[in-house]
PDB file of C-alpha atoms in Angstrom:
ATOM      1  CA  HIS Y 656      14.715 -31.535   4.377  1.00 49.00           C
ATOM      2  CA  LEU Y 657      11.407 -30.828   2.667  1.00 45.00           C
ATOM      3  CA  TYR Y 658       9.681 -30.241   6.021  1.00 44.00           C
ATOM      4  CA  ALA Y 659      12.312 -27.704   7.099  1.00 46.00           C
ATOM      5  CA  LEU Y 660      11.966 -25.834   3.803  1.00 42.00           C
ATOM      6  CA  CYS Y 661       8.183 -25.637   4.144  1.00 43.00           C
ATOM      7  CA  SER Y 662       8.417 -24.404   7.743  1.00 40.00           C
ATOM      8  CA  THR Y 663      10.832 -21.656   6.763  1.00 38.00           C
ATOM      9  CA  THR Y 664       8.643 -20.546   3.870  1.00 35.00           C
ATOM     10  CA  ILE Y 665       5.552 -20.379   6.072  1.00 36.00           C
ATOM     11  CA  PHE Y 666       7.406 -18.407   8.758  1.00 35.00           C
ATOM     12  CA  VAL Y 667       8.683 -15.852   6.248  1.00 34.00           C
ATOM     13  CA  PHE Y 668       5.204 -15.408   4.796  1.00 35.00           C
ATOM     14  CA  LEU Y 669       3.628 -14.874   8.206  1.00 38.00           C
ATOM     15  CA  SER Y 670       6.220 -12.398   9.380  1.00 39.00           C
ATOM     16  CA  THR Y 671       6.140 -10.208   6.273  1.00 40.00           C
ATOM     17  CA  GLY Y 672       2.825 -10.704   4.487  1.00 42.00           C
ATOM     18  CA  PRO Y 673      -0.173  -9.416   6.452  1.00 51.00           C
ATOM     19  CA  THR Y 674       1.384  -6.366   8.156  1.00 57.00           C
ATOM     20  CA  VAL Y 675       1.587  -3.069   6.292  1.00 66.00           C
ATOM     21  CA  LEU Y 676       2.599   0.483   7.154  1.00 72.00           C
ATOM     22  CA  GLY Y 677      -0.712   2.243   7.589  1.00 81.00           C
ATOM     23  CA  SER Y 678       0.141   5.919   7.819  1.00 90.00           C
ATOM     24  CA  LEU Y 679       2.445   8.648   9.024  1.00 95.00           C
ATOM     25  CA  VAL Y 680       0.624  10.976  11.427  1.00 96.00           C
ATOM     26  CA  LYS Y 681       2.180  14.244  12.593  1.00 96.00           C
ATOM     27  CA  GLY Y 682       0.934  16.450  15.390  1.00 96.00           C
ATOM     28  CA  LYS Y 683       1.932  19.115  17.876  1.00 96.00           C
ATOM     29  CA  VAL Y 684       2.377  18.845  21.627  1.00 97.00           C
ATOM     30  CA  GLY Y 685      -0.918  19.641  23.378  1.00 96.00           C
ATOM     31  CA  GLN Y 686      -3.122  18.884  20.362  1.00 96.00           C
ATOM     32  CA  SER Y 687      -5.448  15.956  19.757  1.00 97.00           C
ATOM     33  CA  VAL Y 688      -3.984  13.601  17.151  1.00 97.00           C
ATOM     34  CA  THR Y 689      -6.016  10.914  15.354  1.00 97.00           C
ATOM     35  CA  VAL Y 690      -4.391   7.786  13.924  1.00 97.00           C
ATOM     36  CA  PRO Y 691      -6.724   6.278  11.281  1.00 97.00           C
ATOM     37  CA  CYS Y 692      -7.751   2.620  11.272  1.00 97.00           C
ATOM     38  CA  PHE Y 693     -10.817   1.041   9.657  1.00 96.00           C
ATOM     39  CA  TYR Y 694     -12.122  -2.379   8.751  1.00 96.00           C
ATOM     40  CA  THR Y 695     -15.046  -3.432   6.561  1.00 95.00           C
ATOM     41  CA  VAL Y 696     -18.405  -4.065   8.273  1.00 95.00           C
ATOM     42  CA  ARG Y 697     -21.212  -5.218   5.959  1.00 94.00           C
ATOM     43  CA  GLY Y 698     -23.395  -6.665   8.701  1.00 93.00           C
ATOM     44  CA  ALA Y 699     -23.480  -7.522  12.415  1.00 93.00           C
ATOM     45  CA  GLN Y 700     -21.508 -10.717  11.768  1.00 93.00           C
ATOM     46  CA  ASP Y 701     -18.482  -8.649  10.659  1.00 94.00           C
ATOM     47  CA  ILE Y 702     -18.180  -6.661  13.922  1.00 96.00           C
ATOM     48  CA  THR Y 703     -15.139  -7.937  15.795  1.00 96.00           C
ATOM     49  CA  SER Y 704     -12.697  -7.261  18.598  1.00 96.00           C
ATOM     50  CA  MET Y 705      -9.509  -5.273  18.100  1.00 97.00           C
ATOM     51  CA  CYS Y 706      -6.611  -3.717  19.954  1.00 97.00           C
ATOM     52  CA  TRP Y 707      -4.211  -0.809  19.700  1.00 98.00           C
ATOM     53  CA  GLY Y 708      -0.674  -1.240  21.000  1.00 97.00           C
ATOM     54  CA  ARG Y 709       2.677   0.523  21.081  1.00 97.00           C
ATOM     55  CA  GLY Y 710       5.345  -0.923  18.801  1.00 95.00           C
ATOM     56  CA  ARG Y 711       5.008  -2.957  15.614  1.00 95.00           C
ATOM     57  CA  CYS Y 712       2.253  -5.546  15.340  1.00 95.00           C
ATOM     58  CA  PRO Y 713       3.400  -8.916  16.727  1.00 93.00           C
ATOM     59  CA  SER Y 714       2.243 -12.296  15.422  1.00 89.00           C
ATOM     60  CA  SER Y 715      -0.784 -12.148  17.750  1.00 89.00           C
ATOM     61  CA  LYS Y 716      -2.546  -9.639  20.018  1.00 91.00           C
ATOM     62  CA  CYS Y 717      -0.802  -6.284  20.738  1.00 93.00           C
ATOM     63  CA  TYR Y 718       2.454  -5.492  22.508  1.00 90.00           C
ATOM     64  CA  GLN Y 719       2.077  -2.808  25.192  1.00 93.00           C
ATOM     65  CA  PRO Y 720      -1.699  -2.621  24.666  1.00 96.00           C
ATOM     66  CA  ILE Y 721      -3.400   0.775  24.870  1.00 96.00           C
ATOM     67  CA  ILE Y 722      -7.017  -0.140  24.127  1.00 97.00           C
ATOM     68  CA  TRP Y 723      -9.095  -3.276  23.575  1.00 97.00           C
ATOM     69  CA  THR Y 724     -12.638  -3.354  22.188  1.00 97.00           C
ATOM     70  CA  ASP Y 725     -15.143  -6.177  21.815  1.00 95.00           C
ATOM     71  CA  GLY Y 726     -16.379  -4.603  18.570  1.00 94.00           C
ATOM     72  CA  GLN Y 727     -19.179  -2.621  20.218  1.00 94.00           C
ATOM     73  CA  ARG Y 728     -17.416  -0.806  23.067  1.00 95.00           C
ATOM     74  CA  VAL Y 729     -14.028  -0.261  24.676  1.00 96.00           C
ATOM     75  CA  THR Y 730     -13.421  -3.071  27.184  1.00 96.00           C
ATOM     76  CA  GLU Y 731      -9.923  -2.100  28.382  1.00 95.00           C
ATOM     77  CA  ARG Y 732      -8.127   1.248  28.337  1.00 95.00           C
ATOM     78  CA  TYR Y 733      -4.667   1.727  29.793  1.00 94.00           C
ATOM     79  CA  ASN Y 734      -4.390   5.523  29.548  1.00 93.00           C
ATOM     80  CA  SER Y 735      -7.227   8.063  29.750  1.00 94.00           C
ATOM     81  CA  ARG Y 736      -5.641  10.171  26.959  1.00 96.00           C
ATOM     82  CA  TYR Y 737      -6.212   7.368  24.410  1.00 96.00           C
ATOM     83  CA  ILE Y 738      -9.788   7.198  23.128  1.00 97.00           C
ATOM     84  CA  LEU Y 739     -11.788   5.817  20.192  1.00 97.00           C
ATOM     85  CA  LYS Y 740     -14.170   8.518  18.926  1.00 96.00           C
ATOM     86  CA  GLY Y 741     -15.388   6.696  15.818  1.00 96.00           C
ATOM     87  CA  ASN Y 742     -18.417   4.447  15.346  1.00 96.00           C
ATOM     88  CA  LEU Y 743     -16.964   1.085  16.379  1.00 96.00           C
ATOM     89  CA  SER Y 744     -19.857  -0.960  14.989  1.00 93.00           C
ATOM     90  CA  MET Y 745     -19.237   0.619  11.552  1.00 95.00           C
ATOM     91  CA  GLY Y 746     -15.558  -0.387  11.601  1.00 96.00           C
ATOM     92  CA  ASP Y 747     -14.064   2.994  12.549  1.00 97.00           C
ATOM     93  CA  VAL Y 748     -11.468   2.102  15.180  1.00 98.00           C
ATOM     94  CA  SER Y 749      -9.252   5.175  14.703  1.00 98.00           C
ATOM     95  CA  LEU Y 750      -7.218   6.103  17.776  1.00 98.00           C
ATOM     96  CA  THR Y 751      -7.302   9.657  19.142  1.00 98.00           C
ATOM     97  CA  ILE Y 752      -4.457  10.754  21.400  1.00 98.00           C
ATOM     98  CA  MET Y 753      -5.684  13.623  23.576  1.00 97.00           C
ATOM     99  CA  ASN Y 754      -3.272  16.345  24.719  1.00 97.00           C
ATOM    100  CA  ALA Y 755      -0.392  14.727  22.812  1.00 97.00           C
ATOM    101  CA  GLU Y 756       3.104  14.613  24.307  1.00 96.00           C
ATOM    102  CA  GLU Y 757       6.491  14.137  22.638  1.00 96.00           C
ATOM    103  CA  GLU Y 758       6.691  10.730  24.335  1.00 96.00           C
ATOM    104  CA  ASP Y 759       3.631   9.631  22.311  1.00 97.00           C
ATOM    105  CA  SER Y 760       5.853   9.551  19.193  1.00 97.00           C
ATOM    106  CA  GLY Y 761       6.583   6.104  17.802  1.00 97.00           C
ATOM    107  CA  ILE Y 762       4.994   3.130  16.057  1.00 97.00           C
ATOM    108  CA  TYR Y 763       1.425   2.096  16.904  1.00 97.00           C
ATOM    109  CA  CYS Y 764      -0.218  -1.188  15.922  1.00 97.00           C
ATOM    110  CA  CYS Y 765      -3.885  -1.426  14.969  1.00 97.00           C
ATOM    111  CA  ARG Y 766      -4.917  -5.095  15.039  1.00 97.00           C
ATOM    112  CA  VAL Y 767      -8.421  -6.183  14.034  1.00 96.00           C
ATOM    113  CA  GLU Y 768      -9.158  -9.788  14.987  1.00 95.00           C
ATOM    114  CA  ILE Y 769     -10.764 -11.466  11.979  1.00 91.00           C
ATOM    115  CA  SER Y 770     -11.822 -15.106  12.322  1.00 86.00           C
ATOM    116  CA  GLY Y 771      -9.835 -17.720  10.480  1.00 81.00           C
ATOM    117  CA  LEU Y 772      -6.193 -18.703  10.465  1.00 78.00           C
ATOM    118  CA  PHE Y 773      -3.824 -15.710  10.113  1.00 81.00           C
ATOM    119  CA  ASN Y 774      -6.634 -13.410   8.886  1.00 89.00           C
ATOM    120  CA  ASP Y 775      -6.123 -10.568  11.362  1.00 94.00           C
ATOM    121  CA  GLN Y 776      -5.819  -7.123   9.802  1.00 95.00           C
ATOM    122  CA  ARG Y 777      -2.608  -5.540  11.090  1.00 95.00           C
ATOM    123  CA  THR Y 778      -1.373  -2.036  10.302  1.00 96.00           C
ATOM    124  CA  ASN Y 779       1.615  -0.184  11.727  1.00 96.00           C
ATOM    125  CA  HIS Y 780       1.302   3.597  12.012  1.00 97.00           C
ATOM    126  CA  GLU Y 781       4.125   6.036  12.692  1.00 97.00           C
ATOM    127  CA  VAL Y 782       3.229   8.952  14.953  1.00 97.00           C
ATOM    128  CA  VAL Y 783       5.459  12.034  15.255  1.00 97.00           C
ATOM    129  CA  ILE Y 784       4.614  14.621  17.934  1.00 97.00           C
ATOM    130  CA  GLU Y 785       6.640  17.842  17.741  1.00 95.00           C
ATOM    131  CA  LYS Y 786       6.939  20.832  20.036  1.00 91.00           C
ATOM    132  CA  GLU Y 787       5.414  24.060  18.738  1.00 80.00           C
ATOM    133  CA  ARG Y 788       8.216  26.151  17.253  1.00 78.00           C
ATOM    134  CA  ILE Y 789       8.480  29.567  18.884  1.00 70.00           C
ATOM    135  CA  SER Y 790       9.336  32.322  16.405  1.00 58.00           C
ATOM    136  CA  THR Y 791      12.169  34.659  17.395  1.00 58.00           C
ATOM    137  CA  ALA Y 792      10.483  37.626  15.670  1.00 54.00           C
ATOM    138  CA  SER Y 793       7.577  39.087  17.609  1.00 51.00           C
ATOM    139  CA  PRO Y 794       4.558  39.790  15.382  1.00 52.00           C
ATOM    140  CA  HIS Y 795       3.675  42.824  17.568  1.00 50.00           C
ATOM    141  CA  THR Y 796       7.067  44.441  16.931  1.00 43.00           C
ATOM    142  CA  TYR Y 797       6.670  43.885  13.194  1.00 43.00           C
ATOM    143  CA  THR Y 798       3.203  45.457  13.172  1.00 42.00           C
ATOM    144  CA  SER Y 799       4.295  48.544  15.105  1.00 40.00           C
ATOM    145  CA  GLU Y 800       7.208  49.092  12.726  1.00 44.00           C
ATOM    146  CA  GLN Y 801       4.839  48.938   9.769  1.00 45.00           C
ATOM    147  CA  THR Y 802       2.459  51.541  11.235  1.00 43.00           C
ATOM    148  CA  SER Y 803       5.057  54.017  12.512  1.00 41.00           C
TER     149      SER Y 803
END
């Protein structure tokens, strides 16, 4: 009975503890949208691999991976619209979505692989891409009325 209790406690801790909601990022269709993600780099020994994926962070790796890095450069990229513009070796692994589409909306996982048991840094980010709202009033009509 004691073993079963311990196993349950460990499972609950792993599934809820390390993952946090990182940010809510809003953007417009056609724009570039950047989803922030950073980790601490004090020296070369801290530089590590990481991945971005669609959906919430799983217990390991990334579901539906978008990008993998080895810490210094991008090693795998599954869509040319997803890029990392930041300085990877300084811990800036923010994801930029180029020419955003409505279908890009959803949860993204940033997972930084930190050595040690269950040490990975995992953050879930919500991305909302909206169509540009078209105003029914024409600004040209308004201007001409003002000057007449």
